[in-house]
PDB file of C-alpha atoms in Angstrom:
ATOM      1  CA  MET A 413     -15.666 -15.723 -10.712  1.00 73.00           C
ATOM      2  CA  PHE A 414     -16.648 -13.136  -8.062  1.00 92.00           C
ATOM      3  CA  LEU A 415     -20.043 -12.199  -9.510  1.00 95.00           C
ATOM      4  CA  ASN A 416     -22.086 -14.458  -7.216  1.00 96.00           C
ATOM      5  CA  ALA A 417     -20.409 -13.103  -4.073  1.00 97.00           C
ATOM      6  CA  PHE A 418     -20.997  -9.506  -5.192  1.00 98.00           C
ATOM      7  CA  ARG A 419     -24.640 -10.301  -5.977  1.00 97.00           C
ATOM      8  CA  LEU A 420     -25.282 -12.027  -2.654  1.00 97.00           C
ATOM      9  CA  VAL A 421     -23.740  -9.318  -0.485  1.00 98.00           C
ATOM     10  CA  GLY A 422     -25.125  -6.447  -2.571  1.00 98.00           C
ATOM     11  CA  LYS A 423     -28.643  -7.820  -2.327  1.00 97.00           C
ATOM     12  CA  ASP A 424     -28.330  -8.589   1.392  1.00 98.00           C
ATOM     13  CA  LEU A 425     -27.137  -5.033   2.118  1.00 98.00           C
ATOM     14  CA  PHE A 426     -30.198  -3.603   0.387  1.00 97.00           C
ATOM     15  CA  VAL A 427     -32.716  -6.064   1.844  1.00 97.00           C
ATOM     16  CA  ALA A 428     -31.339  -5.427   5.354  1.00 97.00           C
ATOM     17  CA  GLY A 429     -31.791  -1.677   4.847  1.00 97.00           C
ATOM     18  CA  LEU A 430     -28.067  -0.978   5.119  1.00 97.00           C
ATOM     19  CA  ASN A 431     -27.984   0.891   1.793  1.00 96.00           C
ATOM     20  CA  ASN A 432     -30.492   2.728  -0.345  1.00 94.00           C
ATOM     21  CA  SER A 433     -31.048   1.925  -4.013  1.00 94.00           C
ATOM     22  CA  HIS A 434     -27.818   3.470  -5.292  1.00 94.00           C
ATOM     23  CA  SER A 435     -25.516   3.686  -2.270  1.00 95.00           C
ATOM     24  CA  GLY A 436     -22.599   1.718  -0.944  1.00 96.00           C
ATOM     25  CA  ASN A 437     -19.890  -0.171  -2.773  1.00 97.00           C
ATOM     26  CA  LEU A 438     -18.015  -3.460  -2.690  1.00 98.00           C
ATOM     27  CA  SER A 439     -14.585  -4.605  -3.806  1.00 98.00           C
ATOM     28  CA  VAL A 440     -12.241  -7.575  -3.751  1.00 98.00           C
ATOM     29  CA  ARG A 441      -8.518  -7.720  -4.336  1.00 98.00           C
ATOM     30  CA  SER A 442      -8.096  -9.807  -7.492  1.00 95.00           C
ATOM     31  CA  ASP A 443      -4.273  -9.925  -7.349  1.00 93.00           C
ATOM     32  CA  ASP A 444      -1.440  -7.868  -5.856  1.00 92.00           C
ATOM     33  CA  ASP A 445      -1.966  -5.040  -8.321  1.00 96.00           C
ATOM     34  CA  HIS A 446      -5.711  -5.012  -9.091  1.00 97.00           C
ATOM     35  CA  MET A 447      -9.114  -4.916  -7.491  1.00 98.00           C
ATOM     36  CA  ILE A 448     -12.620  -5.551  -8.710  1.00 98.00           C
ATOM     37  CA  ILE A 449     -14.897  -2.772  -7.478  1.00 98.00           C
ATOM     38  CA  THR A 450     -18.502  -1.889  -8.150  1.00 98.00           C
ATOM     39  CA  ARG A 451     -19.012   0.849 -10.704  1.00 97.00           C
ATOM     40  CA  THR A 452     -20.063   4.316  -9.667  1.00 96.00           C
ATOM     41  CA  GLY A 453     -23.838   4.610  -9.345  1.00 93.00           C
ATOM     42  CA  CYS A 454     -24.302   0.838  -9.212  1.00 95.00           C
ATOM     43  CA  MET A 455     -27.457  -0.631  -7.675  1.00 96.00           C
ATOM     44  CA  LEU A 456     -25.840  -3.198  -5.392  1.00 96.00           C
ATOM     45  CA  HIS A 457     -28.992  -5.323  -5.208  1.00 96.00           C
ATOM     46  CA  HIS A 458     -28.981  -5.747  -9.017  1.00 97.00           C
ATOM     47  CA  ILE A 459     -25.288  -6.351  -9.784  1.00 97.00           C
ATOM     48  CA  ASP A 460     -24.374  -7.792 -13.179  1.00 96.00           C
ATOM     49  CA  HIS A 461     -21.088  -8.136 -15.123  1.00 95.00           C
ATOM     50  CA  PRO A 462     -20.971  -4.499 -16.368  1.00 96.00           C
ATOM     51  CA  ASP A 463     -21.198  -3.322 -12.733  1.00 97.00           C
ATOM     52  CA  LEU A 464     -17.849  -4.909 -11.809  1.00 98.00           C
ATOM     53  CA  ILE A 465     -14.840  -2.796 -12.718  1.00 98.00           C
ATOM     54  CA  THR A 466     -11.308  -4.191 -12.658  1.00 97.00           C
ATOM     55  CA  THR A 467      -8.825  -1.408 -11.976  1.00 98.00           C
ATOM     56  CA  ALA A 468      -5.315  -0.914 -10.643  1.00 98.00           C
ATOM     57  CA  ILE A 469      -4.720  -0.482  -6.931  1.00 98.00           C
ATOM     58  CA  LYS A 470      -1.656   1.779  -7.179  1.00 97.00           C
ATOM     59  CA  HIS A 471      -2.518   4.056 -10.116  1.00 96.00           C
ATOM     60  CA  ASP A 472      -5.252   5.232 -12.449  1.00 95.00           C
ATOM     61  CA  ASP A 473      -5.983   3.322 -15.643  1.00 96.00           C
ATOM     62  CA  TYR A 474      -8.631   3.312 -18.372  1.00 95.00           C
ATOM     63  CA  GLN A 475     -11.218   1.800 -15.982  1.00 95.00           C
ATOM     64  CA  THR A 476     -10.700   4.199 -13.075  1.00 95.00           C
ATOM     65  CA  LEU A 477     -13.406   6.669 -14.092  1.00 96.00           C
ATOM     66  CA  LYS A 478     -16.024   3.882 -14.080  1.00 97.00           C
ATOM     67  CA  ALA A 479     -15.175   2.754 -10.544  1.00 97.00           C
ATOM     68  CA  SER A 480     -17.043   3.760  -7.401  1.00 97.00           C
ATOM     69  CA  ARG A 481     -16.189   7.255  -6.244  1.00 96.00           C
ATOM     70  CA  GLU A 482     -14.959   5.664  -2.987  1.00 97.00           C
ATOM     71  CA  LEU A 483     -12.036   4.205  -4.972  1.00 97.00           C
ATOM     72  CA  PRO A 484      -9.421   6.271  -3.028  1.00 97.00           C
ATOM     73  CA  VAL A 485     -10.554   4.690   0.242  1.00 98.00           C
ATOM     74  CA  HIS A 486     -10.566   1.153  -1.200  1.00 98.00           C
ATOM     75  CA  ARG A 487      -7.076   1.706  -2.648  1.00 98.00           C
ATOM     76  CA  SER A 488      -5.717   2.958   0.670  1.00 98.00           C
ATOM     77  CA  ILE A 489      -7.166  -0.015   2.521  1.00 98.00           C
ATOM     78  CA  TYR A 490      -5.646  -2.522   0.083  1.00 98.00           C
ATOM     79  CA  LEU A 491      -2.275  -0.761   0.172  1.00 97.00           C
ATOM     80  CA  ASN A 492      -2.120  -0.565   3.971  1.00 97.00           C
ATOM     81  CA  THR A 493      -3.894  -3.670   5.294  1.00 97.00           C
ATOM     82  CA  ARG A 494      -4.177  -7.378   4.505  1.00 95.00           C
ATOM     83  CA  ALA A 495      -7.805  -6.990   3.426  1.00 98.00           C
ATOM     84  CA  LYS A 496      -8.966  -9.103   0.520  1.00 98.00           C
ATOM     85  CA  ALA A 497     -12.499  -7.669   0.464  1.00 98.00           C
ATOM     86  CA  ILE A 498     -14.198  -4.400   1.427  1.00 98.00           C
ATOM     87  CA  VAL A 499     -17.830  -3.529   2.095  1.00 98.00           C
ATOM     88  CA  HIS A 500     -18.924   0.097   2.370  1.00 98.00           C
ATOM     89  CA  ALA A 501     -22.469   0.692   3.627  1.00 98.00           C
ATOM     90  CA  HIS A 502     -24.585   3.557   4.961  1.00 98.00           C
ATOM     91  CA  SER A 503     -25.969   1.671   7.959  1.00 98.00           C
ATOM     92  CA  PRO A 504     -28.735   3.948   9.320  1.00 98.00           C
ATOM     93  CA  TYR A 505     -28.536   3.101  13.027  1.00 98.00           C
ATOM     94  CA  VAL A 506     -24.738   3.345  13.015  1.00 98.00           C
ATOM     95  CA  VAL A 507     -24.835   6.673  11.145  1.00 98.00           C
ATOM     96  CA  ALA A 508     -27.463   8.028  13.556  1.00 97.00           C
ATOM     97  CA  GLU A 509     -25.377   6.946  16.558  1.00 97.00           C
ATOM     98  CA  SER A 510     -22.265   8.543  15.037  1.00 97.00           C
ATOM     99  CA  LEU A 511     -24.173  11.831  14.878  1.00 97.00           C
ATOM    100  CA  SER A 512     -25.744  11.644  18.345  1.00 95.00           C
ATOM    101  CA  GLY A 513     -22.560  10.434  20.046  1.00 92.00           C
ATOM    102  CA  LYS A 514     -24.486   8.988  22.991  1.00 93.00           C
ATOM    103  CA  HIS A 515     -22.262   5.903  23.201  1.00 95.00           C
ATOM    104  CA  ILE A 516     -19.050   7.328  21.775  1.00 96.00           C
ATOM    105  CA  TYR A 517     -16.130   7.874  24.137  1.00 96.00           C
ATOM    106  CA  ASN A 518     -12.681   8.984  22.922  1.00 97.00           C
ATOM    107  CA  ASN A 519     -13.768   8.349  19.312  1.00 97.00           C
ATOM    108  CA  LEU A 520     -14.838   4.774  20.120  1.00 97.00           C
ATOM    109  CA  LEU A 521     -18.408   3.547  19.824  1.00 97.00           C
ATOM    110  CA  MET A 522     -18.893   1.283  22.827  1.00 97.00           C
ATOM    111  CA  LEU A 523     -21.459  -1.483  22.508  1.00 97.00           C
ATOM    112  CA  GLU A 524     -23.426  -3.062  25.351  1.00 96.00           C
ATOM    113  CA  ASP A 525     -25.042  -6.254  24.041  1.00 97.00           C
ATOM    114  CA  ALA A 526     -23.307  -9.629  24.410  1.00 97.00           C
ATOM    115  CA  GLU A 527     -22.657 -10.056  20.656  1.00 96.00           C
ATOM    116  CA  GLY A 528     -21.334  -6.519  20.307  1.00 97.00           C
ATOM    117  CA  LEU A 529     -19.012  -6.954  23.262  1.00 97.00           C
ATOM    118  CA  TYR A 530     -17.836 -10.319  21.918  1.00 97.00           C
ATOM    119  CA  TYR A 531     -17.067  -9.133  18.372  1.00 97.00           C
ATOM    120  CA  PHE A 532     -15.969  -5.565  19.192  1.00 96.00           C
ATOM    121  CA  PRO A 533     -14.549  -5.703  22.749  1.00 96.00           C
ATOM    122  CA  LYS A 534     -12.467  -2.528  22.278  1.00 95.00           C
ATOM    123  CA  GLY A 535     -15.324  -0.685  20.596  1.00 97.00           C
ATOM    124  CA  VAL A 536     -15.383   0.596  17.022  1.00 98.00           C
ATOM    125  CA  THR A 537     -13.435   3.678  15.953  1.00 98.00           C
ATOM    126  CA  VAL A 538     -15.423   6.665  14.711  1.00 98.00           C
ATOM    127  CA  ILE A 539     -13.489   8.995  12.432  1.00 98.00           C
ATOM    128  CA  GLU A 540     -14.572  12.489  11.496  1.00 97.00           C
ATOM    129  CA  ALA A 541     -13.600  14.062   8.197  1.00 95.00           C
ATOM    130  CA  LYS A 542     -14.346  17.482   6.723  1.00 95.00           C
ATOM    131  CA  ASN A 543     -15.241  15.687   3.500  1.00 93.00           C
ATOM    132  CA  ALA A 544     -16.684  12.340   4.544  1.00 94.00           C
ATOM    133  CA  ILE A 545     -17.484  11.110   1.028  1.00 93.00           C
ATOM    134  CA  ALA A 546     -14.843   9.749  -1.367  1.00 90.00           C
ATOM    135  CA  SER A 547     -11.986  11.777   0.067  1.00 91.00           C
ATOM    136  CA  ASN A 548      -8.277  11.240   0.500  1.00 93.00           C
ATOM    137  CA  GLU A 549      -8.816  12.421   4.079  1.00 96.00           C
ATOM    138  CA  VAL A 550     -11.038   9.405   4.824  1.00 97.00           C
ATOM    139  CA  ALA A 551      -8.568   7.177   2.967  1.00 96.00           C
ATOM    140  CA  GLU A 552      -5.871   8.211   5.451  1.00 96.00           C
ATOM    141  CA  LEU A 553      -8.002   8.250   8.605  1.00 97.00           C
ATOM    142  CA  VAL A 554      -9.455   4.738   8.293  1.00 97.00           C
ATOM    143  CA  ILE A 555      -6.113   2.901   8.209  1.00 97.00           C
ATOM    144  CA  PRO A 556      -5.070   3.188  11.899  1.00 97.00           C
ATOM    145  CA  ALA A 557      -8.573   2.139  12.983  1.00 95.00           C
ATOM    146  CA  PHE A 558      -8.258  -1.238  11.265  1.00 96.00           C
ATOM    147  CA  LYS A 559      -5.530  -2.270  13.719  1.00 91.00           C
ATOM    148  CA  ASP A 560      -8.134  -2.945  16.427  1.00 89.00           C
ATOM    149  CA  SER A 561     -11.274  -3.770  14.461  1.00 95.00           C
ATOM    150  CA  PRO A 562     -12.346  -5.013  11.024  1.00 98.00           C
ATOM    151  CA  ILE A 563     -14.797  -2.107  10.713  1.00 98.00           C
ATOM    152  CA  VAL A 564     -14.540   1.684  10.914  1.00 98.00           C
ATOM    153  CA  ILE A 565     -17.326   4.256  11.218  1.00 98.00           C
ATOM    154  CA  VAL A 566     -17.157   7.507   9.243  1.00 98.00           C
ATOM    155  CA  LYS A 567     -19.200  10.025  11.226  1.00 98.00           C
ATOM    156  CA  GLY A 568     -22.406  10.977   9.423  1.00 97.00           C
ATOM    157  CA  HIS A 569     -21.634   8.767   6.444  1.00 98.00           C
ATOM    158  CA  GLY A 570     -21.345   5.027   7.041  1.00 98.00           C
ATOM    159  CA  VAL A 571     -18.923   2.177   7.584  1.00 98.00           C
ATOM    160  CA  PHE A 572     -16.002   0.529   5.832  1.00 98.00           C
ATOM    161  CA  SER A 573     -15.452  -3.116   6.696  1.00 98.00           C
ATOM    162  CA  ILE A 574     -12.702  -5.522   5.670  1.00 98.00           C
ATOM    163  CA  GLY A 575     -12.384  -9.288   5.498  1.00 98.00           C
ATOM    164  CA  GLU A 576     -10.994 -12.277   3.691  1.00 98.00           C
ATOM    165  CA  THR A 577     -14.227 -12.389   1.671  1.00 98.00           C
ATOM    166  CA  LEU A 578     -17.153 -10.095   0.944  1.00 98.00           C
ATOM    167  CA  GLU A 579     -19.294 -12.311   3.157  1.00 98.00           C
ATOM    168  CA  GLU A 580     -16.940 -11.841   6.115  1.00 98.00           C
ATOM    169  CA  ALA A 581     -16.817  -8.071   5.607  1.00 98.00           C
ATOM    170  CA  TYR A 582     -20.630  -8.038   5.370  1.00 98.00           C
ATOM    171  CA  HIS A 583     -20.817  -9.984   8.646  1.00 98.00           C
ATOM    172  CA  TRP A 584     -19.082  -7.104  10.458  1.00 98.00           C
ATOM    173  CA  VAL A 585     -21.400  -4.521   8.880  1.00 98.00           C
ATOM    174  CA  SER A 586     -24.590  -6.405   9.748  1.00 98.00           C
ATOM    175  CA  GLY A 587     -23.336  -7.320  13.228  1.00 98.00           C
ATOM    176  CA  LEU A 588     -22.443  -3.746  14.097  1.00 98.00           C
ATOM    177  CA  GLU A 589     -25.766  -2.426  12.812  1.00 98.00           C
ATOM    178  CA  HIS A 590     -27.602  -5.043  14.894  1.00 98.00           C
ATOM    179  CA  SER A 591     -25.713  -4.105  18.068  1.00 98.00           C
ATOM    180  CA  VAL A 592     -26.307  -0.380  17.521  1.00 98.00           C
ATOM    181  CA  LYS A 593     -29.994  -1.051  16.884  1.00 97.00           C
ATOM    182  CA  ILE A 594     -30.092  -2.758  20.301  1.00 97.00           C
ATOM    183  CA  LEU A 595     -28.468   0.340  21.855  1.00 94.00           C
ATOM    184  CA  SER A 596     -31.173   2.460  20.271  1.00 92.00           C
ATOM    185  CA  LEU A 597     -34.004   0.194  21.380  1.00 93.00           C
ATOM    186  CA  SER A 598     -32.660  -0.030  24.927  1.00 90.00           C
ATOM    187  CA  ALA A 599     -32.907   3.774  25.200  1.00 79.00           C
ATOM    188  CA  ILE A 600     -36.652   3.782  24.458  1.00 65.00           C
TER     189      ILE A 600
END
């Protein structure tokens, strides 16, 4: 049922250069108690049925070990927001900006282009975690940031984006990367 959406977004993330061959992950809430998440080590641009893992949101089950290592973050988002889909990507311009901090004020990345200002008028929250990859720390830190924006930046790591669908969540990822690329180009 969800395979085509996973394939489309996974391929688009790779083609757009937002992930490398084996990075990033996707999930959708399948019901109140379960999600479908990409398996750990999955090549998002080549998703097939075995790459989609159905697992519980509130507890571990027999499928948990197959799921993306970012499972704790996906679980936290589903438990604490209304998200129905999540995209996690390693957007290079966003990650670079999170490290340089040139346009970050009070933990908010402030955009300057018209599209960026339209979609993210309050900026985009940048969180910093001691362990930025697959940690309970990130799982806790991202939640407050989703109150003002459908996307959160994890300093030095990437973004987590939420939406009603994978396509909507991907829209926020690609839009933010585009706006940050403009920031970078305007500094040349």
